[in-house]
Every structure is written in C-alpha cells, then in structure tokens.
Amino acid sequence: MVKVVVWGSLRAATNGAATVDVEAVNFKDVLVQLEQKYPGLKPQIERGVSLAIDGTIYRDAWFTPVKPDSEVVLMPLMVGG
Amino acid sequence: MALDTEKRDFKIVGTRAPRPDGIDKVTGRAQFGADKSAPGMLVGQILRSPHAHARIKSIDTSAAEALSGVKSVITSADFDKASNSFNQDALDNCMAREKALYHGHAVAAVAAISPSVAKQALKLIKVDYEVLPHVIEVEDAIKPDAPIVQECRQAADTPAGLSQNITHQMSFGHGDLDAGFAKADLVIERSFKTAATHQGYIEPHACLATMGSDGKADLWCCTQGQYYVRELCADFLGMETSQLRVTASEIGGGFGGKTTVFIEPVALALSRKAGKPVKLVMTRDEVFKATGPTISTFSDVKIGMTKDGRITAAHAMLRYQGGAFPCGTIEFGLMSAFAAYDLEAVTAEGFNVMTNRPRQAAYRAPGAPVAIYPVESVVDELCQQLDLDPLDVRLKNAASKGTKSSYGPTFDDIGLVATLEAAKAHPHYSAPLGPNQGRGLSCGFWFNFGGNTSVSLNLNADGTVGIVEGNPDIGGSRASISQMAAEELGIPYDNIRTTIADTSSLGFNDVTDGSRVTFAVGLATIKAARDAIQKMCKRVAKLWDIDEDAVVWEDGYAKPAGPNAGDFEPMSIAEIAAMANSTGGPIAGHHEVNADGAGVSFGVHLVDLEIDPETGHTTILRYTVFQDAGKAVNPDYVEGQMQGGAVQGIGWALNEEYIYGDDGLLQNPGFLDYRIPVASDLPPIEAVILEIPNPGHPYGVRGVGETSIVPPLAALSNGVSRAIGHRMYQLPMSPPKILKTIKG
C-alpha cells in the first residue's frame, strides 16, 4: 500500500483523513485508485493535479513508479507565469 | 534526468556568451507581433463594453456590415462551443456571450480595409445592454448579497454565509495550531490588502491571421506558447489542430500575461469570414482593460513566536479575486505562503472570488508574491517587537533538506539557508542607515516545473549545428540552450544557432512559463546532443571498423576509447559532418520529454530606502538580490531575471494599481496614470547568484525566472515600516498612503 497525503480542503472527500492508503505502483495507479476509493476526489483530479513523489513534483507522468515507502503528496496542477 | 555523477569543469556553460538576438533588437530587424504584413491584409478592431456588468440583450451589426470597406463583422455567435469549461472561459473572455462581465470586455469585432473604416464600423454596431449591478473589491464580492458575476460557478464547498462568487476553496498545512500558538511568547495577527497590477509588458498583443477557403490557417502572434494558442484557437473555431500553424514572433515582454489568448481567435474568425488576412493590434488602453492583470487580495495572517525567535505556529487566510471567471491562482498562494519555514503547526486556507474585472492572467510566480508579502510582514513585525535580528530569525526557522514543507512534500536539496547566509555575510546587511531610512528583508519562493518539451539538433555539412526548439525566448533561452549544446558537443558557441519552431515544425511544447525553459529545454537539448554524439560515434566506429563502444566523444572529436580500440586519428565534428551523406545520411539528435525534477527555488532580497517625511515619497537607495540558480548557464541572463523581478516587485509595492471608479470603470488604463518604475527610479540592483545544484538536471540547473518577483513586496513594506516607525499593511505604498500612515 502507498500512503497518499491529500490537502486540507479535499479531506471532506476522504472522510476527514489527511493520509489515505491505495494499492498503486505508479503515478497513474495512484490517481485511478484515489478516484475509485474516494469518488469525491474525482472532480479535482479531472481538473488537474500533480503528485509530489519523494519530494519531486510530477505532472501527468503516468509511469513514474511509486514504492510502498514513497512519500506521495497530492497537489494542484502546477502552472507558472 | 539526474545530475551528472561525474563532476565537470564547464567551458561554455557559466560564461557570459553574447545574446544571439542582440543585434536584431537594437537595429530594429527583429520582428515582433505587429511587424508582420500580408498582401490584401485587413485591419481588425474590437468593440468593447462601456459597462462593468451588463446583459447583452441584442447586437445589431447590419449597419456596420453595410459600410463600404468593411469585410467582416463577428460576435460570439461566430465561434464554436469550447470543448471544456476552462477553454470556454478563455473563449468567453475573448468575446462576451450573454453578459459583458467587465469594463472593456469584447462584444464584437470588425475587419476593414483601413483603421478609419474599422473605427467607423465599430460605431455603427448597436448593442442593447441591460446594465447590472457590479462588484469590484474582494471584500465586497464575498458578501452573501453581492452582485453575482456568473451564476452556477460557485465552489461546492463554499463556507456558509459567503457569496456565490466564490469559486475555489482550499487549505494546506499540518500540525496543531492551538497548541503551537499556546507555546508562543508573542502572537501577532494582521490584515493586508494588495491591489491588482498588470504585467506591464511593453509590447501590446498583436497578431496576423490568415485563413483560406480550404480551412487551412496561419497565425503569427506574440505569445509565450504557440502550441497552446493553436490548441485554444482550433478548439474555438472548430478546426483540426493540424490545419492551424502558429508562429511565435519575437516577444516584447510577457511575464505570464501572454500565456493565453485574447485577440488571436478573434483575428482568425474575422479572417475566416472575410477570406483575407487580418491584422489585429491592441492599443495600450485595450491591454490594460482587457488583458490579464494579476489578482488583488485581502488576507489575514497570524504567527506565534518565542522570545528567542522560534515560530511556534502560523495561520493564513488568503482571499483572492481573479476577475470575472473562476481562477485557481489561490492554490499557489496557499502553497507558497509559508514554504520558507520549517514549521510544526501551519495552515494556509483561502478562496478565490469572482468580480467584475478582467480575467486574471498569470504573472511571474502567480499567487506567491501576495501570499508571502503578509507572512514576511508579520515575521518582521514579530522581530521588531521581540527585538530580534530578522535575518537570524529566518535562519533559525528556515526550511532545509528534510523539512516537511507547509504544502506537504519533504524538501530535497534546497538553497534557502545558503541564500540567507550569503545575505547575512554581505556588506549590504551591516551598512549604516541614516535618518528616515529603513532596511527591509524578505524571503521568496517558487516551485518551478519542467513539462513537455521537444528539441531537434541538426548537424550541418560544415560541422555547425542548428537547434530547433519550441519555446519563445522571453529571457535569454536561445543563448542558454546554445551554450548547453556547445558544452555537450565540445564546439564553439558561435557554431550553434538556436531557432524557435512554429507548431508544424516540431513536436509539442508546453508554454514558456513556470521558469521551465532553461531547465526543461536545456535538459532536452543535452539529451538531443548526446543522441547526436552517439550517432556520430557509431558512424566513426564503422569507418574505423571497430566496436561502437570503442569510440568516445571528447571536446568535439570522436576518439578511440583507449589503446585497445586501435590507433586512429581523432575525427572532428566537421569531418564527420562532411562525410555524413556517404556514411548513412543526415545526422540529427532528438529528445522529447515531459521533464520532472525542476527543483524549487528560494531568494532573499535586501533593500535600503528613504522616506521623505513631507511628501511620503520613497527613494530606493540600495537593493541586493540573493538567489539560488542551481547552475547559472549564462550569468548575464540570470542577473537580468533577478533584477527584472526585483524591479517589477518594486513597482507592485510602491505604485502600481488598477483604480476603479464607483461606476466600476477602470480609471487608469495607460502608463501615464499607471506608474511602473523606470530606470531613473532605481539604483543599480546587485545580483548575488548562488549555485546549489539541482539534483534533477544534468548540469544542476534550476529555473530562475519567477522567484525574484516574490520577495520585493514584503522587503519594501518592511523597509518602509522601519523607516517611518509605523507598520504598513496595504499595497501599493504610494506617497499619500505613506503620509497618511505617518500622520496616524
């Protein structure tokens, strides 16, 4: 299982949990599993999210591996100016 | 792609190579958005709403269409429905549908044979408006009885008692705030306001659109991202992307404001209807009224600190308005607010609210400057009240490798502590101050990112190299990319020319934003060069009839890997190129990537300033920027980014603001009344570059384009507050506001 940290305002969709467990081996898996286990997260994931995996921020990097001990943090989709 | 494990002595990277666009720009040869013409070209002009908020009951274009010399007139009815709600917002911002949502919102457009005919035609368009109540300020727009800017756009989780105008509601953080504040010896909570500012690029938006009866179209425009322009325009006009070629002109500044479209779909629709090329160039008035300013804000920050300067808890409530459409910039403000600090208990929460203002567009580190401004101001006030050195306090609380950031992830190698230590050791920090003078300090932060990137590197027959990349050069990327390719290939910088491709000539590239280009395009260029080197070594191995692995590349030559590989004279890149046609054909290197590992960036700014107690005028006496660049590929450009961000931040802090009348109309759409800093307002800005290698790039490069605009707001506010002996809580700190504060 991979522990995924969700930001504060999304915790309404995870029954208040700041960290949720999902069965995942890569970036794409994490998002698919999050949507399945917590349908309330789906609108945000569809709008766009990034994942910080062990401190590195990834956008749309489906095949980036995650390990059971990886630090995985759900973040808004990164943009800039 | 990780940092190269083998430490290298750079020969070209790190030098101040001359800018390849310099002569073009000083001689006027460079072609900007408005410089392109076409045979039979028409002039496009746009009719804009005179109201802040009005329902469009009808538009009668018949008189305009009947005017001699008018070739096409369009309204929102001439566009397709966009494929998703985000794109639909971008389209509705280009051309109003049911309502004009702000003063200057486009409602119709004409293409005619001359500017005077076009202007006359605009006057003949009859728009029947029903004027609606408007709302401009954040604090008014959040009230439950505020005029509703757009129905049914409210965030699902809007707190009770707030307006339907609220579109994004978010929070980040960790730890027990109550317990943290209980440990503090002093807790300060303050409210802050910032005004909307414009990116202030000198070149107005301009484009030339040509659409033939066969449905094929060409668009020339000043933009930060030609591929995104193509995606949006094709969507709005119901085209296949392959049928629209977009070419980016030279760009006279963007700073985030040219990451979307405003006039480009309008020009294409006019051209489609007229069957002729249409050129559309915004006036400065239009740029201010209808292109992206940044957000304005109303925020509360509360921080607790012990007597020895340890922050025990921190909370921010940020409220942003991003104009008449939903806006996600609040997300980056909330994540940035406390990023510089290692905190046990921290929460940043907030929301975006719609107002009857132009749709905000990105502006360097979008959302971060106005989030970090109140935080750094409260930290400074705590330091003043506890009689602590503000730099020591920041060092004591600084985020570093292993810190759990306020927005979630744990930091890897970051340069904040080194940057603070550099500031502390610099003579600026200990220089004496005179009467009415103050010194301000602030940290800044931005995420940076990489993104989708394609690069082709073509070996010419004489051994020189052409690089094709797809990101408009807004800050020196052509020089930096050429330098990285020259470094990798081992050939002179002058033997390389980097050009920016149109959308039909190279694979997809994300927009030039997020401080991504030197990082991501540089990374792809290094990989493309290594790809070309591998191919050259393979050709030489065939010539020498040895194993491919027995050929190595050094300083522009293919050489035998060692004595066992055989005794061969090294072959230069020019020799390999000259026989390429006979050894297998043209040689090119390519790389396509969605780059990750950009690495976050921190900066520290120091400013000395003096206040005239009679007028409230601020004179900047000395300004020093400290920033981690990872590896400065071209120090001239890195310094330019650091100085440019500082100058824009100084303008934001002291003078720049969108001013609206009670009627909701913009009062100052021009540079006479919207005051940006000019050279005579500023002292030389010293840039101190630190180089803490980014582990996610082969040369250690980090993006540098955005972080530098983050610290000036608080640095100046802290300097002014210390100079006048009263704290300032509002930007801009124009002379009347400073005088008012001095007089209590």
Coordinates of N, CA and C in Angstrom, one line a residue, chain A residues 7-9 11 44 52 55-61 64 71 73 75-81, chain B residues 169-172 256 331-332 335 362 366 407 409-410 446-447 449 510 513-514 594 596-597 706:
Chain A
W7 N -4.5 17.3 0.4 CA -4.5 18.6 1.0 C -5.8 18.9 1.8
G8 N -5.8 19.9 2.7 CA -6.8 20.1 3.7 C -8.3 20.1 3.1
S9 N -8.5 20.9 2.1 CA -9.9 21.1 1.6 C -10.4 19.8 0.9
R11 N -10.1 16.9 2.2 CA -10.3 15.8 3.2 C -11.8 15.5 3.5
Q44 N -11.7 17.1 -8.7 CA -10.4 17.8 -8.6 C -9.3 17.1 -9.5
A52 N 3.6 14.9 -5.8 CA 5.0 15.0 -5.3 C 5.3 13.6 -4.8
G55 N 9.4 14.0 -2.8 CA 9.9 15.4 -2.9 C 10.0 16.0 -4.3
T56 N 9.8 15.2 -5.3 CA 9.9 15.7 -6.7 C 8.4 15.8 -7.2
I57 N 8.1 17.0 -7.8 CA 6.8 17.2 -8.3 C 6.6 16.7 -9.8
Y58 N 5.6 15.9 -10.0 CA 5.4 15.3 -11.3 C 4.0 15.8 -11.8
R59 N 3.9 16.1 -13.1 CA 2.7 16.4 -13.8 C 2.5 15.4 -14.9
D60 N 1.3 14.7 -14.9 CA 1.0 13.8 -16.0 C 2.1 12.7 -16.3
A61 N 2.8 12.3 -15.3 CA 3.8 11.3 -15.5 C 3.4 9.9 -15.1
T64 N 5.7 7.0 -13.8 CA 6.6 7.2 -12.7 C 6.3 6.2 -11.5
E71 N 7.0 8.8 -0.3 CA 6.2 9.9 0.2 C 5.4 10.5 -1.0
V73 N 2.4 13.0 -2.2 CA 1.5 14.1 -1.8 C 0.7 14.6 -3.0
M75 N -1.2 17.2 -5.1 CA -1.1 18.7 -5.2 C -1.9 19.2 -6.4
P76 N -2.2 20.5 -6.4 CA -2.9 21.1 -7.6 C -1.9 21.0 -8.8
L77 N -2.5 21.1 -10.0 CA -1.6 21.0 -11.2 C -0.8 22.3 -11.2
M78 N 0.5 22.1 -11.4 CA 1.5 23.2 -11.3 C 1.4 24.0 -12.6
V79 N 1.3 25.3 -12.5 CA 1.5 26.2 -13.7 C 2.4 27.3 -13.2
G80 N 2.7 28.2 -14.2 CA 3.6 29.3 -13.8 C 3.3 30.5 -14.7
G81 N 4.1 31.5 -14.6 CA 3.9 32.7 -15.3 C 5.0 33.2 -16.2
Chain B
Q169 N -12.0 26.9 -3.0 CA -11.9 27.0 -1.6 C -10.9 25.9 -1.2
M170 N -9.7 26.2 -0.6 CA -8.7 25.3 -0.4 C -8.0 25.5 0.9
S171 N -7.3 24.5 1.4 CA -6.4 24.6 2.6 C -5.3 23.6 2.5
F172 N -4.2 24.0 3.1 CA -3.0 23.2 3.2 C -2.4 23.4 4.6
G256 N 4.1 36.1 -18.1 CA 2.9 35.3 -17.7 C 1.7 35.8 -18.4
E331 N -4.5 28.6 -5.3 CA -3.8 27.3 -4.9 C -2.3 27.6 -4.7
F332 N -1.7 28.4 -5.6 CA -0.2 28.6 -5.5 C 0.1 29.5 -4.4
M335 N 0.0 27.5 -1.2 CA 1.2 26.5 -1.0 C 2.5 27.3 -0.8
A362 N -1.7 34.8 -15.6 CA -0.5 34.5 -14.8 C 0.5 35.7 -14.8
P366 N 2.7 33.1 -10.1 CA 1.4 33.5 -9.9 C 0.8 33.2 -8.5
Y407 N 3.2 22.8 2.4 CA 2.2 22.3 1.4 C 2.3 20.8 1.2
P409 N 5.0 18.1 0.6 CA 6.2 17.2 0.3 C 7.4 17.6 1.2
T410 N 8.3 16.7 1.4 CA 9.5 16.9 2.1 C 10.6 17.4 1.2
W446 N 9.5 29.9 -5.1 CA 8.6 29.5 -6.2 C 8.9 28.0 -6.5
F447 N 7.9 27.3 -7.1 CA 8.0 25.9 -7.3 C 9.0 25.5 -8.4
F449 N 8.7 24.3 -12.6 CA 8.4 23.0 -13.1 C 9.1 22.8 -14.5
D510 N 5.1 22.7 -24.1 CA 4.3 23.5 -23.1 C 4.7 24.9 -23.3
D513 N 6.6 29.1 -19.4 CA 6.2 29.6 -18.1 C 6.7 28.7 -17.0
G514 N 6.4 29.0 -15.8 CA 6.9 28.1 -14.7 C 8.4 28.1 -14.6
N594 N 8.6 14.7 -21.0 CA 7.8 15.5 -20.0 C 8.7 15.6 -18.8
D596 N 10.6 16.3 -15.4 CA 10.3 16.5 -14.0 C 11.6 16.8 -13.3
G597 N 11.5 17.1 -12.0 CA 12.7 17.4 -11.2 C 13.2 18.8 -11.3
E706 N 11.0 33.4 -12.0 CA 9.9 33.8 -11.3 C 10.2 34.2 -9.8

